PDB file of C-alpha atoms in Angstrom:
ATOM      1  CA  UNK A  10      -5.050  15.397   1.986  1.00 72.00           C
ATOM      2  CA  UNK A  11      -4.141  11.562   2.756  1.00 88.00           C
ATOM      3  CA  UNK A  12      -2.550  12.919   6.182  1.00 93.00           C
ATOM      4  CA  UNK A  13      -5.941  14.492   6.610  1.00 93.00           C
ATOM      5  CA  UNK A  14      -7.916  10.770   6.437  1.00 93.00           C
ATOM      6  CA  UNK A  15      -5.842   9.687   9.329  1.00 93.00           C
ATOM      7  CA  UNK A  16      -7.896  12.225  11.515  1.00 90.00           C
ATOM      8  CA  UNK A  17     -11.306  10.588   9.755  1.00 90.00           C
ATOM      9  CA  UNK A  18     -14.310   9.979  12.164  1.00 91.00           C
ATOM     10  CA  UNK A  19     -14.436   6.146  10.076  1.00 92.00           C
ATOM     11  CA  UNK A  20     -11.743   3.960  10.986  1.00 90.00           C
ATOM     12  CA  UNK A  21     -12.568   2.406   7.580  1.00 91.00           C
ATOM     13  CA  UNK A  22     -11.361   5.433   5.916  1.00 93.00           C
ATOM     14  CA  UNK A  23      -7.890   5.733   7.963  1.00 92.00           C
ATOM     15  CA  UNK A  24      -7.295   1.948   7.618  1.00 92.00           C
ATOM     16  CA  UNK A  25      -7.358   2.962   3.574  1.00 93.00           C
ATOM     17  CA  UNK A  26      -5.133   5.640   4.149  1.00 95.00           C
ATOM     18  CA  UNK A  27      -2.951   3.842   6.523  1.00 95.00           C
ATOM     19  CA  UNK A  28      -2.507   1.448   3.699  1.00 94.00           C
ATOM     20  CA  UNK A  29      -1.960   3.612   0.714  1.00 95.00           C
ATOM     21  CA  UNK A  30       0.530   5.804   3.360  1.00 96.00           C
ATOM     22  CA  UNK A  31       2.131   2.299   4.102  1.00 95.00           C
ATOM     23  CA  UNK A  32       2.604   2.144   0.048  1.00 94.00           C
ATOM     24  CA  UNK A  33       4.735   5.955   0.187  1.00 93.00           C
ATOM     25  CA  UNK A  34       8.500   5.215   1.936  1.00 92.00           C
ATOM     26  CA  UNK A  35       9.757   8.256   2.083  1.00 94.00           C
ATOM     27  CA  UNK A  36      11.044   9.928   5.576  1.00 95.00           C
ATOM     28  CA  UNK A  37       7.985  12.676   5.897  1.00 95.00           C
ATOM     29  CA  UNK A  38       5.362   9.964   5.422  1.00 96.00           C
ATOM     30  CA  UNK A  39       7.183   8.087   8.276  1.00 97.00           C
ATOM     31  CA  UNK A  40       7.488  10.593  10.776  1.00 96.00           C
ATOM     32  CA  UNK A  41       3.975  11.574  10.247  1.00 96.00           C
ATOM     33  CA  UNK A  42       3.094   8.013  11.418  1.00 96.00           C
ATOM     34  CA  UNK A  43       4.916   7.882  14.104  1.00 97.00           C
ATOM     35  CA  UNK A  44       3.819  11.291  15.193  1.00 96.00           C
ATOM     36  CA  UNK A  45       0.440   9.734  15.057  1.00 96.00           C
ATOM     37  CA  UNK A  46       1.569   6.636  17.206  1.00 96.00           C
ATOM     38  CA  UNK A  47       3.260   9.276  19.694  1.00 95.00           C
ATOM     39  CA  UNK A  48       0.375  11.228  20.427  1.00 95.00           C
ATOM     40  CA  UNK A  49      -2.356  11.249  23.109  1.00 93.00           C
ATOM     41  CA  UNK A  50      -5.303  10.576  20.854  1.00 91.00           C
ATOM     42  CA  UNK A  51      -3.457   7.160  19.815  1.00 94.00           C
ATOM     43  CA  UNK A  52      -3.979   5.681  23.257  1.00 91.00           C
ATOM     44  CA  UNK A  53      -7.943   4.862  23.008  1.00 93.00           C
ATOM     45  CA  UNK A  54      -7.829   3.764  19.425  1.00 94.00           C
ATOM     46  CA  UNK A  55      -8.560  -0.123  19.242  1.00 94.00           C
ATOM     47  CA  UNK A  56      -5.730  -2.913  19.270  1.00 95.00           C
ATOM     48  CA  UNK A  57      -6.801  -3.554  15.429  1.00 95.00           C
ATOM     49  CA  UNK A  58      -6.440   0.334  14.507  1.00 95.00           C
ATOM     50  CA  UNK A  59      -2.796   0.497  16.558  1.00 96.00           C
ATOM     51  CA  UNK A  60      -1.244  -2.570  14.656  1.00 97.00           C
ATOM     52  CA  UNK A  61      -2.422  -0.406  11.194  1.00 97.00           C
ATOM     53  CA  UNK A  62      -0.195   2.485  12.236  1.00 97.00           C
ATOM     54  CA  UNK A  63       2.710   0.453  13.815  1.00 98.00           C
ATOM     55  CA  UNK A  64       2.471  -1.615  10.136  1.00 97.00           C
ATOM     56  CA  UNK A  65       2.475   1.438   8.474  1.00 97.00           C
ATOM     57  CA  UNK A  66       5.617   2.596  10.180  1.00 97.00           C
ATOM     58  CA  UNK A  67       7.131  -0.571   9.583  1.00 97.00           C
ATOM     59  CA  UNK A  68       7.007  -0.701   6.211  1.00 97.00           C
ATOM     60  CA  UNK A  69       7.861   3.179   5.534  1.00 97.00           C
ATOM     61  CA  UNK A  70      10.785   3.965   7.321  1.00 95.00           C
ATOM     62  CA  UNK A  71      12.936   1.953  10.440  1.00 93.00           C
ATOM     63  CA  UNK A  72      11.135   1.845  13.359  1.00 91.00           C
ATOM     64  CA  UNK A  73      13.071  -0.825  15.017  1.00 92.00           C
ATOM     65  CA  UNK A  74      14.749   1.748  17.893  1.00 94.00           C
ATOM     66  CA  UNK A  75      11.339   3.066  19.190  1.00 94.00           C
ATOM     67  CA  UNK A  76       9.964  -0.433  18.579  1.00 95.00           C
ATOM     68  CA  UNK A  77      12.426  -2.039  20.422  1.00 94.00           C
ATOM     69  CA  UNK A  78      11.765   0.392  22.913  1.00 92.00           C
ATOM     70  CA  UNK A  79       7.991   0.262  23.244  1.00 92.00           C
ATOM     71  CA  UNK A  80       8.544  -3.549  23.406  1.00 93.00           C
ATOM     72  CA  UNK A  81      11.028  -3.368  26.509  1.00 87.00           C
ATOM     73  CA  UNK A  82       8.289  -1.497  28.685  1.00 76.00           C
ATOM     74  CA  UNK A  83       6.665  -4.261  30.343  1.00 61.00           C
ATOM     75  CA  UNK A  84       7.102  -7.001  33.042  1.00 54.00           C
ATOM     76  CA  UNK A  85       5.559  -7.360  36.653  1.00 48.00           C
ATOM     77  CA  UNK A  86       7.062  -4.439  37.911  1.00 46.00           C
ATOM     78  CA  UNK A  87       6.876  -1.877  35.538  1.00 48.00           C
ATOM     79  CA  UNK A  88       3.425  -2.891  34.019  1.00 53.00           C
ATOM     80  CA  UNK A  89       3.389  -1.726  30.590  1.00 54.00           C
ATOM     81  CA  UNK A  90       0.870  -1.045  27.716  1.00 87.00           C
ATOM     82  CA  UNK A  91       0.053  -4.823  26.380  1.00 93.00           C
ATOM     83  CA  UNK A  92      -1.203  -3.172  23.237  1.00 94.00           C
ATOM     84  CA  UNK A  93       1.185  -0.998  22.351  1.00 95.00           C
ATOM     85  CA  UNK A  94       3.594  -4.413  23.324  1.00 95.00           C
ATOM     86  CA  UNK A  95       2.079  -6.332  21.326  1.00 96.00           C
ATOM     87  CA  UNK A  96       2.046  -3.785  17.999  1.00 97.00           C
ATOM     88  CA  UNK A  97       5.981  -3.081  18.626  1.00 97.00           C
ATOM     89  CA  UNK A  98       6.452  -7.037  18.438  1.00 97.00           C
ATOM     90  CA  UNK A  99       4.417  -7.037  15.037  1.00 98.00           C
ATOM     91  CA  UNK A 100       6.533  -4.206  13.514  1.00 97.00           C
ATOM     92  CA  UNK A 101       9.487  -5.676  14.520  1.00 97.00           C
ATOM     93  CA  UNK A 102       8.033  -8.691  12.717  1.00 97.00           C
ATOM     94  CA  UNK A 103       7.074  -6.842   9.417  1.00 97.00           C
ATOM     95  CA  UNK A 104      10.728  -5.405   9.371  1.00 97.00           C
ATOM     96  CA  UNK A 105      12.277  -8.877   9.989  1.00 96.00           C
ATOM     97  CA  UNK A 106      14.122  -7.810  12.312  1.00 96.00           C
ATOM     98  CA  UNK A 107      15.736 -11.125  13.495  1.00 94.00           C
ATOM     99  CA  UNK A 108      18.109  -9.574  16.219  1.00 94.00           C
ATOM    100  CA  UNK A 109      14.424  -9.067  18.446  1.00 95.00           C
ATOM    101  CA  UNK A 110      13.911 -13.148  18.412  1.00 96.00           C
ATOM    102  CA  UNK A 111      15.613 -13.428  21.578  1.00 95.00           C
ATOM    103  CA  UNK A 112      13.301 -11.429  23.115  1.00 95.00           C
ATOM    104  CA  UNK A 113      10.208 -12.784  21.962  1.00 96.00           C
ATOM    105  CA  UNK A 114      11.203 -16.440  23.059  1.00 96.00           C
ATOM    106  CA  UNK A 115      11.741 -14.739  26.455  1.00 94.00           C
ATOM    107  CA  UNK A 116       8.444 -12.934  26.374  1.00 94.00           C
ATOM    108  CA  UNK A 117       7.096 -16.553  25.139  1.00 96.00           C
ATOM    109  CA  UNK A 118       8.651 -18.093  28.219  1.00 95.00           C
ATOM    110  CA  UNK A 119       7.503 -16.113  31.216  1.00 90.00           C
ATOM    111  CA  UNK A 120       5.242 -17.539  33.678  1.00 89.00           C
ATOM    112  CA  UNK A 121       3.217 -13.853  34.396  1.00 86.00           C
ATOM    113  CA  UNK A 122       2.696 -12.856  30.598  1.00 88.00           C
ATOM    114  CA  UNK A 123       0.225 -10.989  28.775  1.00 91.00           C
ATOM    115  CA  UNK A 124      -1.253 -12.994  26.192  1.00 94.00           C
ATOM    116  CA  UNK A 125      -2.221 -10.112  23.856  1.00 95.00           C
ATOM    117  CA  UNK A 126       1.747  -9.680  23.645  1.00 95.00           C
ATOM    118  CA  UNK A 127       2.484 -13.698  23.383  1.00 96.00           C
ATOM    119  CA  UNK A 128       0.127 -13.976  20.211  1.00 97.00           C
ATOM    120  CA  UNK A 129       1.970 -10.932  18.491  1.00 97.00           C
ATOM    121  CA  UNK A 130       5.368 -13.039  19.055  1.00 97.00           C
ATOM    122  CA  UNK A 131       4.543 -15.721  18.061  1.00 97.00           C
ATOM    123  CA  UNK A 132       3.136 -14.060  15.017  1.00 97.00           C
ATOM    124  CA  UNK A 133       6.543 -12.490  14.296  1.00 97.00           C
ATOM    125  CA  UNK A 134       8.257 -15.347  15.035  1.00 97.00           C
ATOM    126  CA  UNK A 135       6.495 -17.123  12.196  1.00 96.00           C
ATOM    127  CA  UNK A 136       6.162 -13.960   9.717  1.00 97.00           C
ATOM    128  CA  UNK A 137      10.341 -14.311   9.859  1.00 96.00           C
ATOM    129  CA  UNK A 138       9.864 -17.867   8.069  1.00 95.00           C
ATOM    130  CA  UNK A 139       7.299 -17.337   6.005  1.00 95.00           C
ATOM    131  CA  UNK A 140       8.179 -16.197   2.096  1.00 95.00           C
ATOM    132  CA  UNK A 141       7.159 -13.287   0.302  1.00 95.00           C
ATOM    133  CA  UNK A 142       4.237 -14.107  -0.992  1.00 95.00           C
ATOM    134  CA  UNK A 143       2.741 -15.587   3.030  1.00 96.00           C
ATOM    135  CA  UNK A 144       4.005 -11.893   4.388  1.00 96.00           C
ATOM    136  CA  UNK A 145       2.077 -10.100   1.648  1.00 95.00           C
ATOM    137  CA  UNK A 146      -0.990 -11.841   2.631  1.00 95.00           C
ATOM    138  CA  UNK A 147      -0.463 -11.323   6.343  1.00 96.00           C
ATOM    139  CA  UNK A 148      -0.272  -7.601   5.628  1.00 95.00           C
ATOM    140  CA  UNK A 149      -2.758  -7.422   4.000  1.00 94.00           C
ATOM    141  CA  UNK A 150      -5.300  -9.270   6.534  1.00 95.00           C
ATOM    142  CA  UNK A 151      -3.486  -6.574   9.344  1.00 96.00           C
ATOM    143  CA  UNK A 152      -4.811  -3.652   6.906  1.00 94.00           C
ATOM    144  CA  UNK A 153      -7.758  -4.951   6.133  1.00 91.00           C
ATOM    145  CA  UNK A 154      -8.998  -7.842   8.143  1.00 91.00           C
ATOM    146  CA  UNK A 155      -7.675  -6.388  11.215  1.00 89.00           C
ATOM    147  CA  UNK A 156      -5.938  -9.495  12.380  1.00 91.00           C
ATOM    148  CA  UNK A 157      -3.067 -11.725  12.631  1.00 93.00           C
ATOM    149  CA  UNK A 158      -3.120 -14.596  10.536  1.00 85.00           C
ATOM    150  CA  UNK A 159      -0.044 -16.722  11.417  1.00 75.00           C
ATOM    151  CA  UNK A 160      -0.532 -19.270   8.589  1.00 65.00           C
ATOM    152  CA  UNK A 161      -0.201 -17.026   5.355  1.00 47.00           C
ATOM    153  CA  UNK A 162      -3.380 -17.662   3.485  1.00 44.00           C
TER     154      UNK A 162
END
């Protein structure tokens, strides 16, 4: 029934269910998220509704491959999706995943860059300092503020 909300005409609704899903960490829950994030009708959804799901699949399973991937498919050649960019960098800043610092200072660095995908790196880059109690907030304001708060409160 929960997978059901995701599929809701309200994005009210599947922001709930993204955060009660987000709450669940077993593998099944997981893959149905990033199933979601995988398929077509995932591409129109707003930036706000895309960092929900990439959240969700942060804190359910271990994205950081496909994240790590997603995140990689950019630069002036190869234009990638900014907003899919930018949610990869967020995940990989809800998992902590220190090892992907390197290549947001890079991102950060870059004369061409998208700045959609600079404020989710510097987001992550703070969310790795920040203690427990900061990170729950910022969660929190991604389910249900929709946005990045990079102070923790």
């Amino acid at each position: 029934l929960i997978y059901e909300a995701l599929d809701d005409a309200s994005s009210t609704v599947r922001s709930k269910a993204l955060h009660m899903l987000a709450r669940i960490r077993k593998p099944h829950v997981h893959q149905h998220i990033m199933e979601c994030i995988e398929a077509p009708r995932f591409q129109p959804l707003p930036l706000e509704e895309k960092r929900r799901y990439f959240a969700a699949a942060a804190l359910t399973g271990r994205p950081n491959d496909a994240f790590l991937e997603i995140f990689g498919h950019g630069g002036l050649l190869r234009k990638g999706n900014d907003d899919m960019r930018h949610c990869a960098a967020v995940g990989l800043g809800i998992r902590l995943h220190r090892e992907a610092a390197g290549l947001f200072d890079k991102e950060l660095k870059r004369r061409m860059r998208s700045e959609v995908v600079a404020e989710a790196c510097t987001w992550a880059l703070q969310h790795f300092e920040c203690d427990r109690e900061q990170r729950t907030r910022q969660l929190y304001d991604i389910f249900f503020q929709g946005s990045l708060n990079r102070t923790g409160g």
